PDB file of C-alpha atoms in Angstrom:
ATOM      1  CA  UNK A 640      43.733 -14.150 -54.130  1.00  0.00           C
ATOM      2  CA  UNK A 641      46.389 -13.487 -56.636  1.00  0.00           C
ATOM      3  CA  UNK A 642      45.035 -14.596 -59.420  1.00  0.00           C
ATOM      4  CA  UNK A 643      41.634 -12.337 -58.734  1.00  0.00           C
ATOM      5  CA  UNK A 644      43.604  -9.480 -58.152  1.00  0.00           C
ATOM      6  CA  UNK A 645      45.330 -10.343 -61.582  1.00  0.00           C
ATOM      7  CA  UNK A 646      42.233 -10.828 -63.551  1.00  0.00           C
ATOM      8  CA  UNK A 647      40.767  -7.163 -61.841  1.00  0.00           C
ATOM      9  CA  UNK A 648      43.873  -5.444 -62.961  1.00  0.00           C
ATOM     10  CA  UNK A 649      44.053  -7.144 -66.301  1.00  0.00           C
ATOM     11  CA  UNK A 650      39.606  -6.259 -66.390  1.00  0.00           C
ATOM     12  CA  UNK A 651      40.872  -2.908 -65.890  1.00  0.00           C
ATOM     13  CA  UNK A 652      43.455  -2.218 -68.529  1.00  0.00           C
ATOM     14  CA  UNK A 653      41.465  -3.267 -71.290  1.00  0.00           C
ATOM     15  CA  UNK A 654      38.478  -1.072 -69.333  1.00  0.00           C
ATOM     16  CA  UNK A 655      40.936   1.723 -69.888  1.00  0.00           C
ATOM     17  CA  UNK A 656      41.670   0.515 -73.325  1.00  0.00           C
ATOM     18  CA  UNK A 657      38.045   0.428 -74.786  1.00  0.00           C
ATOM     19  CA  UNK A 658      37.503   3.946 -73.083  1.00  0.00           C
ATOM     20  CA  UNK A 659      39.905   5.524 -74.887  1.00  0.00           C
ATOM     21  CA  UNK A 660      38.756   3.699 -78.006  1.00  0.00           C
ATOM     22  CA  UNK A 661      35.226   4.983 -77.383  1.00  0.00           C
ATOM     23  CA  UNK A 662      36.541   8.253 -76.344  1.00  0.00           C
ATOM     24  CA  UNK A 663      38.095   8.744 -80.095  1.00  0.00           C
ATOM     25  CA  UNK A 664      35.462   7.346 -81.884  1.00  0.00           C
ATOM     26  CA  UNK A 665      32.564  10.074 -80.114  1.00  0.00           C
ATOM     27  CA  UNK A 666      35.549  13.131 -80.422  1.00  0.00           C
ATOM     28  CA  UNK A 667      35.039  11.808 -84.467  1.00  0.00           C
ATOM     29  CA  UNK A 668      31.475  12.009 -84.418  1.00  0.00           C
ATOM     30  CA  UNK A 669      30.612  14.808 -82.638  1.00  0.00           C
ATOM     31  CA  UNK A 670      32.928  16.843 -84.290  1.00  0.00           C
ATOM     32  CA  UNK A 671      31.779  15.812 -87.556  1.00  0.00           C
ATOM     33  CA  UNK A 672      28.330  16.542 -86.483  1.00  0.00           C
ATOM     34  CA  UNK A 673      29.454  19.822 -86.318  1.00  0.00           C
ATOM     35  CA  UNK A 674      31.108  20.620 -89.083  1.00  0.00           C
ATOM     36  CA  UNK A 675      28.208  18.933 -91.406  1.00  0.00           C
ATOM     37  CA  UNK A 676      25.678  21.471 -89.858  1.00  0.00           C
ATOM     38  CA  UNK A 677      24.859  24.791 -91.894  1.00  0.00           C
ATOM     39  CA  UNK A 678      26.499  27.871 -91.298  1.00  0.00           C
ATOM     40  CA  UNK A 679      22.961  29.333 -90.287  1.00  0.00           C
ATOM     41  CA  UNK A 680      22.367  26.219 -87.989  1.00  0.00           C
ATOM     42  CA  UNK A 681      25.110  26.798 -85.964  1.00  0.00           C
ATOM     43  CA  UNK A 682      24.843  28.424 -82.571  1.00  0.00           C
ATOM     44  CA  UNK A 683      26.247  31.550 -82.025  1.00  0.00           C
ATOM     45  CA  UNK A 684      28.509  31.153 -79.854  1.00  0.00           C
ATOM     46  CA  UNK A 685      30.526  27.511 -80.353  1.00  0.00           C
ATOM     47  CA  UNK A 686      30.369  25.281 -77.770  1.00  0.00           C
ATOM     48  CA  UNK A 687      33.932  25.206 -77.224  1.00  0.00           C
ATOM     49  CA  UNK A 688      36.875  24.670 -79.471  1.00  0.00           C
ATOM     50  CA  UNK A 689      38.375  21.334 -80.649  1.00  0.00           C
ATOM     51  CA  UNK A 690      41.438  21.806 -78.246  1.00  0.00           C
ATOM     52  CA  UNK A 691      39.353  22.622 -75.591  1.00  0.00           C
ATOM     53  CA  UNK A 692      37.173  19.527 -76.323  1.00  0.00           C
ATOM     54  CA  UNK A 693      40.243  16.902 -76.499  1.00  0.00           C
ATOM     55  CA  UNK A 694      41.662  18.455 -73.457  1.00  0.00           C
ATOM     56  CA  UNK A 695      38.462  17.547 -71.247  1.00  0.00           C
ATOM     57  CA  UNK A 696      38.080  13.993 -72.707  1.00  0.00           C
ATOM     58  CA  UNK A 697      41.891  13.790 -72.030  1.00  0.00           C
ATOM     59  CA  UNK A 698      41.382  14.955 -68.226  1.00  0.00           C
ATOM     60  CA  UNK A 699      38.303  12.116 -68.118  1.00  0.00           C
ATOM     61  CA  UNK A 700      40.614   9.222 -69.247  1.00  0.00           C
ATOM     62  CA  UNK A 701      43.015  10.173 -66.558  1.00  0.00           C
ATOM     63  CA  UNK A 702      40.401  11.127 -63.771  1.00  0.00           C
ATOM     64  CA  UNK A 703      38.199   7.487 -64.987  1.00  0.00           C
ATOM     65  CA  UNK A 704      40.876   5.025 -63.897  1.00  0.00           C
ATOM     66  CA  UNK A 705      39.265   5.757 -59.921  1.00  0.00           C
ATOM     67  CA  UNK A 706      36.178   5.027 -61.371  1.00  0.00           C
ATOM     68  CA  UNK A 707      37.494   1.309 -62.991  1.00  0.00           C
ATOM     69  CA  UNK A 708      38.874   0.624 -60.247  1.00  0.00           C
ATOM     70  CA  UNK A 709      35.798   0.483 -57.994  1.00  0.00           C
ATOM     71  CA  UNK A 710      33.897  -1.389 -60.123  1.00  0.00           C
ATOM     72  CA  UNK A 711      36.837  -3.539 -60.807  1.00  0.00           C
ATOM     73  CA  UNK A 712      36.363  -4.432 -56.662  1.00  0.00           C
ATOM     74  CA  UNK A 713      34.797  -6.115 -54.562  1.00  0.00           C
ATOM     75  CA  UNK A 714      31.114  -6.987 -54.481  1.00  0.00           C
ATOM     76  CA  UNK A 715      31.191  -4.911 -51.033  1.00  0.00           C
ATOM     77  CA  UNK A 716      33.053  -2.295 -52.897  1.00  0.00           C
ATOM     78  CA  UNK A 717      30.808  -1.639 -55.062  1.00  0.00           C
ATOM     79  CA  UNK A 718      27.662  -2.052 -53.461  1.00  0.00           C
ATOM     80  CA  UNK A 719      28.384   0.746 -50.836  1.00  0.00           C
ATOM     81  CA  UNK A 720      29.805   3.247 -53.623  1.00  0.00           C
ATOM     82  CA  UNK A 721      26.581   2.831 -55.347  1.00  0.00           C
ATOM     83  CA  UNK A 722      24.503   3.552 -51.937  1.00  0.00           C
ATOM     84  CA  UNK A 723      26.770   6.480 -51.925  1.00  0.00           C
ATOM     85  CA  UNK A 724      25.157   7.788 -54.826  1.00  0.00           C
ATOM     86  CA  UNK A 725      21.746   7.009 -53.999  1.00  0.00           C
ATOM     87  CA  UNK A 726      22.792   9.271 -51.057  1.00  0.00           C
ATOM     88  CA  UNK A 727      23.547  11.987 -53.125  1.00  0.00           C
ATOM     89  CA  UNK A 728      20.355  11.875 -55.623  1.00  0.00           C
ATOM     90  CA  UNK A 729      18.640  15.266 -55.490  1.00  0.00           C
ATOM     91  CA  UNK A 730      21.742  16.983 -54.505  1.00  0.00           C
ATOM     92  CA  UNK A 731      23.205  19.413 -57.513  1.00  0.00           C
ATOM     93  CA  UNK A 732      25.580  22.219 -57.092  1.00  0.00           C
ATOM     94  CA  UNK A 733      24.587  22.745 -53.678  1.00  0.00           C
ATOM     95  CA  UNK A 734      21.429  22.313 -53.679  1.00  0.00           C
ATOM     96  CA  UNK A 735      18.684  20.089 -53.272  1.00  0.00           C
ATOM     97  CA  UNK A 736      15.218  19.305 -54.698  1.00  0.00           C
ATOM     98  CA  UNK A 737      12.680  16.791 -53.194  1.00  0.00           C
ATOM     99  CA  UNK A 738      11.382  16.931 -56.778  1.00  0.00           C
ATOM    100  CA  UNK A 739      14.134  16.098 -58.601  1.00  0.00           C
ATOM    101  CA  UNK A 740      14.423  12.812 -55.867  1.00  0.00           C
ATOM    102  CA  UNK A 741      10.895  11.882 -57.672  1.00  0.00           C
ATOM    103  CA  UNK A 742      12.386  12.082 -61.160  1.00  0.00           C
ATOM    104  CA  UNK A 743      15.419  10.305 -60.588  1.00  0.00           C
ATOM    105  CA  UNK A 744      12.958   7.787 -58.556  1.00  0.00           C
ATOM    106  CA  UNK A 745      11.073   7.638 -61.359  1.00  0.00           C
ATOM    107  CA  UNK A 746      13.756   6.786 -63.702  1.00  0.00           C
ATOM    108  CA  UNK A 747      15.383   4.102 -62.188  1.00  0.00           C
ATOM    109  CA  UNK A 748      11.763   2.285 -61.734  1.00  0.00           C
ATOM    110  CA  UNK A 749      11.432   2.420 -65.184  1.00  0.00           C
ATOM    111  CA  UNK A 750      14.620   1.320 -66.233  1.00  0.00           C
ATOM    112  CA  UNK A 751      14.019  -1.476 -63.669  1.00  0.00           C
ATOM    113  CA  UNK A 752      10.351  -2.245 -64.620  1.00  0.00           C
ATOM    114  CA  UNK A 753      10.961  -2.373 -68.399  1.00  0.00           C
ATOM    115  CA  UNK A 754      14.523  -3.558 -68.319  1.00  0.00           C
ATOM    116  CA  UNK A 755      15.980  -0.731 -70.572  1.00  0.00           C
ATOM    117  CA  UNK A 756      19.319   0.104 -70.860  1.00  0.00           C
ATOM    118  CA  UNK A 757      18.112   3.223 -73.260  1.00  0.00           C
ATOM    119  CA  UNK A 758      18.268   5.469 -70.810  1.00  0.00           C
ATOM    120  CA  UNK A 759      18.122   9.049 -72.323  1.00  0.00           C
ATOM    121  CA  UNK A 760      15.202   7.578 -73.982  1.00  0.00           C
ATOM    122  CA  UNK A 761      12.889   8.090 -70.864  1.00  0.00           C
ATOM    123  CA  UNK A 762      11.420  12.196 -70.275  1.00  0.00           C
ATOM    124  CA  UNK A 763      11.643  11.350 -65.933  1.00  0.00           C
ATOM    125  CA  UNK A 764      15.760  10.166 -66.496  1.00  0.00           C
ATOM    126  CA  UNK A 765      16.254  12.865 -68.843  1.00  0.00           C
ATOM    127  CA  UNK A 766      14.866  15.779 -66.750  1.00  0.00           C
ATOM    128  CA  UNK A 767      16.850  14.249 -63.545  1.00  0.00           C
ATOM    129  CA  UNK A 768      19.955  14.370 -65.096  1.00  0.00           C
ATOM    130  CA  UNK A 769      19.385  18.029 -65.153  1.00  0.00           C
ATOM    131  CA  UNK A 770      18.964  18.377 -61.750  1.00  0.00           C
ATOM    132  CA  UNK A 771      20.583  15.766 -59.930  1.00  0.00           C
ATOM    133  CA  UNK A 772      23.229  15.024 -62.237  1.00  0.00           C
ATOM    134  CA  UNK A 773      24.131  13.050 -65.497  1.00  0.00           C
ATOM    135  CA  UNK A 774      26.816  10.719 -64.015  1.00  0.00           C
ATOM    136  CA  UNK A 775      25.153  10.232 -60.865  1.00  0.00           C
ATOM    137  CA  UNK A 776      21.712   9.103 -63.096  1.00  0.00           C
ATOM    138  CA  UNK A 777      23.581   6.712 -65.457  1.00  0.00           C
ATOM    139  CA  UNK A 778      25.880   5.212 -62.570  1.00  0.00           C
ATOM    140  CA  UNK A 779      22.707   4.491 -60.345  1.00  0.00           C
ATOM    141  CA  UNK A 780      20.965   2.381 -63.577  1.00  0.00           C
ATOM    142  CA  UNK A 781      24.375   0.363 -63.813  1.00  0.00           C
ATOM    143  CA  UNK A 782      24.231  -0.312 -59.730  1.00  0.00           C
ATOM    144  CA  UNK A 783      20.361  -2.038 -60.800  1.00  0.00           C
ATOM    145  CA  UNK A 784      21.554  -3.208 -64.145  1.00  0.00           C
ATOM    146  CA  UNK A 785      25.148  -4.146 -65.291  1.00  0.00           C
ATOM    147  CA  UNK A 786      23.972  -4.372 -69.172  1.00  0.00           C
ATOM    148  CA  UNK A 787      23.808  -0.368 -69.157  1.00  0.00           C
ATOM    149  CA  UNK A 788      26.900   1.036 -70.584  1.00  0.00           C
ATOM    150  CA  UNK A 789      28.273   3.801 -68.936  1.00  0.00           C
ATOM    151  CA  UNK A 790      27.776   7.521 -69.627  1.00  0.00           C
ATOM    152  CA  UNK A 791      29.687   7.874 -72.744  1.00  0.00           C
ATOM    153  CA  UNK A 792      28.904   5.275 -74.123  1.00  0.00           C
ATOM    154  CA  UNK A 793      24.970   5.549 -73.408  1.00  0.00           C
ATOM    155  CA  UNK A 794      22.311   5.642 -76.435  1.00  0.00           C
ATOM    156  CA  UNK A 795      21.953   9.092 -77.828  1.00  0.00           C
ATOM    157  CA  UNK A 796      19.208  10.768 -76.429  1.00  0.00           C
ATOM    158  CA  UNK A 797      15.343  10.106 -78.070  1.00  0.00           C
ATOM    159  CA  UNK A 798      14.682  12.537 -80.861  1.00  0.00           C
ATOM    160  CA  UNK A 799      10.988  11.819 -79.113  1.00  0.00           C
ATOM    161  CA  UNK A 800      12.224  13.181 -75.691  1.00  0.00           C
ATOM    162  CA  UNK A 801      13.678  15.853 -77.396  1.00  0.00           C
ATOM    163  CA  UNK A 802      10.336  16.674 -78.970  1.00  0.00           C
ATOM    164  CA  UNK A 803       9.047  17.180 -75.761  1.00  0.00           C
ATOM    165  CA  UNK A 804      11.691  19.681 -74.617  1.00  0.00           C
ATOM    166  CA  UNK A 805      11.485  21.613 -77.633  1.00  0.00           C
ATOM    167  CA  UNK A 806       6.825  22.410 -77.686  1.00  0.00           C
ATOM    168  CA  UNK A 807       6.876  19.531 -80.653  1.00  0.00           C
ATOM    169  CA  UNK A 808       9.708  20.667 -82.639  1.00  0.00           C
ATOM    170  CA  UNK A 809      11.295  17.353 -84.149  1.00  0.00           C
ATOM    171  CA  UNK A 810      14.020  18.495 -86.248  1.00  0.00           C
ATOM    172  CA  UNK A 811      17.528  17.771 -84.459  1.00  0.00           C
ATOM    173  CA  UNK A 812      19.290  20.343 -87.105  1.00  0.00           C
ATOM    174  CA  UNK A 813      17.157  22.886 -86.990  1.00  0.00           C
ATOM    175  CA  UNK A 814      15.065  22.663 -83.478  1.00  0.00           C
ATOM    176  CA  UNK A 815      17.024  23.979 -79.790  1.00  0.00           C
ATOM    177  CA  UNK A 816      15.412  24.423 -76.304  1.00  0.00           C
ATOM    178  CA  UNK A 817      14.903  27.647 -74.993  1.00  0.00           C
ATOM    179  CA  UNK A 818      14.614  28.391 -71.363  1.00  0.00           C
ATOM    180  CA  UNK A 819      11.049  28.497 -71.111  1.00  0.00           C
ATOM    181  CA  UNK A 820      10.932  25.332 -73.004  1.00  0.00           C
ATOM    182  CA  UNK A 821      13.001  24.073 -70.043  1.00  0.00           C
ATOM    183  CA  UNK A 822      11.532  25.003 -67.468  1.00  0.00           C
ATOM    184  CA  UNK A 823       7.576  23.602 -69.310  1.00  0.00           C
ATOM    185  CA  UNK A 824       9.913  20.282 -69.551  1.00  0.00           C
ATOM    186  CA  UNK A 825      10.484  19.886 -66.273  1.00  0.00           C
ATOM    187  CA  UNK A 826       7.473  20.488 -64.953  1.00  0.00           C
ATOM    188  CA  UNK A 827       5.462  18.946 -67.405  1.00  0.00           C
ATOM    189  CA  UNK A 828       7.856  15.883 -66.710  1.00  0.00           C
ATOM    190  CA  UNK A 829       6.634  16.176 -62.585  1.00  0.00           C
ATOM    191  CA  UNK A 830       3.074  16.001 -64.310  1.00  0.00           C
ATOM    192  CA  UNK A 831       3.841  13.226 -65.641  1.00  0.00           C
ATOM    193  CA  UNK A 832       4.703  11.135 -62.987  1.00  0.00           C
ATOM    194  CA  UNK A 833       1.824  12.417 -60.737  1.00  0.00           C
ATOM    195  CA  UNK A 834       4.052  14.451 -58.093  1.00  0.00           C
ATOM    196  CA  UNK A 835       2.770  16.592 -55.685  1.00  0.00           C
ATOM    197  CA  UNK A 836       6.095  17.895 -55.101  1.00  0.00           C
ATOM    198  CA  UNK A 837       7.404  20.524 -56.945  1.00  0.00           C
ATOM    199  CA  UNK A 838      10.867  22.887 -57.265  1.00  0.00           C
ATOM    200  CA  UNK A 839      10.590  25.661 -54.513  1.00  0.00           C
ATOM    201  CA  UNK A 840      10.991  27.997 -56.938  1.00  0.00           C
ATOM    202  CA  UNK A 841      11.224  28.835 -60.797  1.00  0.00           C
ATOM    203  CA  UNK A 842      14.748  30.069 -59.996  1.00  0.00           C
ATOM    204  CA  UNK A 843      15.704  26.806 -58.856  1.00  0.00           C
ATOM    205  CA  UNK A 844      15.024  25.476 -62.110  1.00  0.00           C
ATOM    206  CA  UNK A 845      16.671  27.985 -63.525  1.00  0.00           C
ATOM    207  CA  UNK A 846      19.587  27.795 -61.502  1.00  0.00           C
ATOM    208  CA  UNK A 847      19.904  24.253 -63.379  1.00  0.00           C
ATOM    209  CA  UNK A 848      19.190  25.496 -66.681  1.00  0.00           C
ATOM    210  CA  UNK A 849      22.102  28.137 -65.907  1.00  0.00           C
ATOM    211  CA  UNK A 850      24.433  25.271 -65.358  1.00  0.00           C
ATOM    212  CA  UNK A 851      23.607  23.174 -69.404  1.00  0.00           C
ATOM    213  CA  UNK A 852      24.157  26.825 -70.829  1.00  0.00           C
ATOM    214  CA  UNK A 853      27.739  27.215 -68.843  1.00  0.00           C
ATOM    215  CA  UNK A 854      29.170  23.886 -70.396  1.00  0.00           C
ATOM    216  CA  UNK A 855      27.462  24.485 -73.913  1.00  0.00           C
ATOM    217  CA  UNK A 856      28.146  27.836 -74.726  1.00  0.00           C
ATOM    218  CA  UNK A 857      25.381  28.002 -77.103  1.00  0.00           C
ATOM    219  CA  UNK A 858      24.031  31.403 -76.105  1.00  0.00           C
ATOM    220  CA  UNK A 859      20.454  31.318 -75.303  1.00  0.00           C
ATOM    221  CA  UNK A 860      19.040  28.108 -76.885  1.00  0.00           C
ATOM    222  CA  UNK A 861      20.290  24.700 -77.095  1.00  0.00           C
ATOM    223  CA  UNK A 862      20.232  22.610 -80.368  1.00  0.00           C
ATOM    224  CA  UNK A 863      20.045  19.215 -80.051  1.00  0.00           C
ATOM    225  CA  UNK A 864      23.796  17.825 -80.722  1.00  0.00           C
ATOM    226  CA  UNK A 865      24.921  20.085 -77.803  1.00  0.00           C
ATOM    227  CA  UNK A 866      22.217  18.759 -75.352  1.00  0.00           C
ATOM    228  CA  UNK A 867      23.238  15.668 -76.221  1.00  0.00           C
ATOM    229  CA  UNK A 868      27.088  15.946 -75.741  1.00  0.00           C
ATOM    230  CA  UNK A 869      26.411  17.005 -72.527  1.00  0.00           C
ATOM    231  CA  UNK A 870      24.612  14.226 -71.859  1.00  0.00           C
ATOM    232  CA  UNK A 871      27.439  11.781 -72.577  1.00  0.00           C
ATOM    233  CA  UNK A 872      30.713  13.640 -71.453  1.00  0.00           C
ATOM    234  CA  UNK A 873      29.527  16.443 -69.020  1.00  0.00           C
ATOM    235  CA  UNK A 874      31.752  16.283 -65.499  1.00  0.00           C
ATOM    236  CA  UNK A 875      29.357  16.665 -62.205  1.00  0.00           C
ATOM    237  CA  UNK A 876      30.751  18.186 -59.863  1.00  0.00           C
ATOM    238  CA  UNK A 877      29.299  16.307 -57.324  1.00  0.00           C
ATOM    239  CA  UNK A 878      30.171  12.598 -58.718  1.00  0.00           C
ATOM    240  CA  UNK A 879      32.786  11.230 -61.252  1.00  0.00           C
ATOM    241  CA  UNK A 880      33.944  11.683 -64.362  1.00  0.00           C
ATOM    242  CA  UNK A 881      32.019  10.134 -67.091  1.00  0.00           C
ATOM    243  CA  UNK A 882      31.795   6.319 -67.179  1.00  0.00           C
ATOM    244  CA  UNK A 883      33.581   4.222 -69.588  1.00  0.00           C
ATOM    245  CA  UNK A 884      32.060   0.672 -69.031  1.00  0.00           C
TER     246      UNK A 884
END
């Protein structure tokens, strides 16, 4: 017993280690990202500043070490936190969308069926995250598949997905998503999965849309690099911080 409890504990700190590594190493390239874009390219209103973008990594390494320490369990552990968050898929900022539970459904199949650990590569993953949740997505693909990193560390998302979102704009300097595109996305991603369930209501998607635009600050588009940070090192409120294994 001591020894396992050893080799968790030991499992975690280098967890914790490799996190912060990680951590560093996307601060470096997003900021870069950044700076290298035009003046014109830029959004007009900055996502957030530097500070404010090493203070919420630094509250993720401190709120992550709950998160290691689950998966650093026991088998029973871990299986019941990860029907915990196959409880909570649909669920987002109090609300919830039988819809969304077909996306996310969706996603995970795929992931399953084709054995991908690319999982912002897929249009059904990438429109659930937006309404049910980044973390909760990319924890409930580790829970099927332990070769898929965690959030941060995820793939970044498909320039092709991005197409989509953006009416067949390619260009990750120079195309963003507007709301309308959104909201064509998402259903246009239902579509494509042969629902017959939809939102209840184009403000519900909305609502959603609302809540990318809060963390990205980007005024009334999105470009593709801050889509894409959100997808790696957004906080849901209604699951933990970012993964960092």
């Amino acid at each position: 017993m001591y020894i396992d409890d050893g080799c968790r504990f030991i499992d975690h700190q280098l967890s914790e280690f490799a996190y912060k590594r990680d951590v560093k190493k996307l601060t470096d390239q997003h900021t870069s990202s950044l700076q290298n874009l035009p003046e014109s390219q830029l959004p007009t209103k900055m996502k957030f500043s530097i500070a404010a973008f090493v203070l919420t990594l630094a509250a993720s390494e401190i709120s992550s070490a709950s998160a290691l320490a689950v998966r650093a369990g026991a088998p029973g552990d871990a299986q019941i936190s990860c029907d915990g968050d196959r409880a909570k898929i649909g669920q987002y900022n109090g609300d919830f969308s039988e819809a969304c539970v077909r996306l996310v459904n969706d996603c995970h199949r795929t992931l399953n069926n084709t054995k991908s650990i690319d999982v912002w590569a897929h249009r059904s993953c990438v429109a659930g995250a937006t309404c049910s949740g980044v973390n909760l997505v990319s924890t409930i693909a580790q829970c099927d598949n332990t070769a898929v990193p965690g959030q941060v560390r995820l793939a970044n998302l498909s320039t092709a997905v991005f197409e989509e979102m953006t009416a067949g704009c390619s260009s990750k300097k120079s195309c963003s998503m507007s709301h309308q595109n959104y909201i064509d996305f998402f259903y246009g991603s239902l579509s494509a999965i042969n629902s017959n369930v939809w939102p209840n209501s184009t403000d519900q998607v909305t609502n959603w849309w609302n809540a990318i635009t809060s963390w990205t600050k980007t005024g009334d588009t999105i470009p593709y690099h801050n889509f894409n940070d959100w997808l790696h090192l957004v906080f849901d409120a209604n699951s933990n911080p970012p993964s960092p294994v």
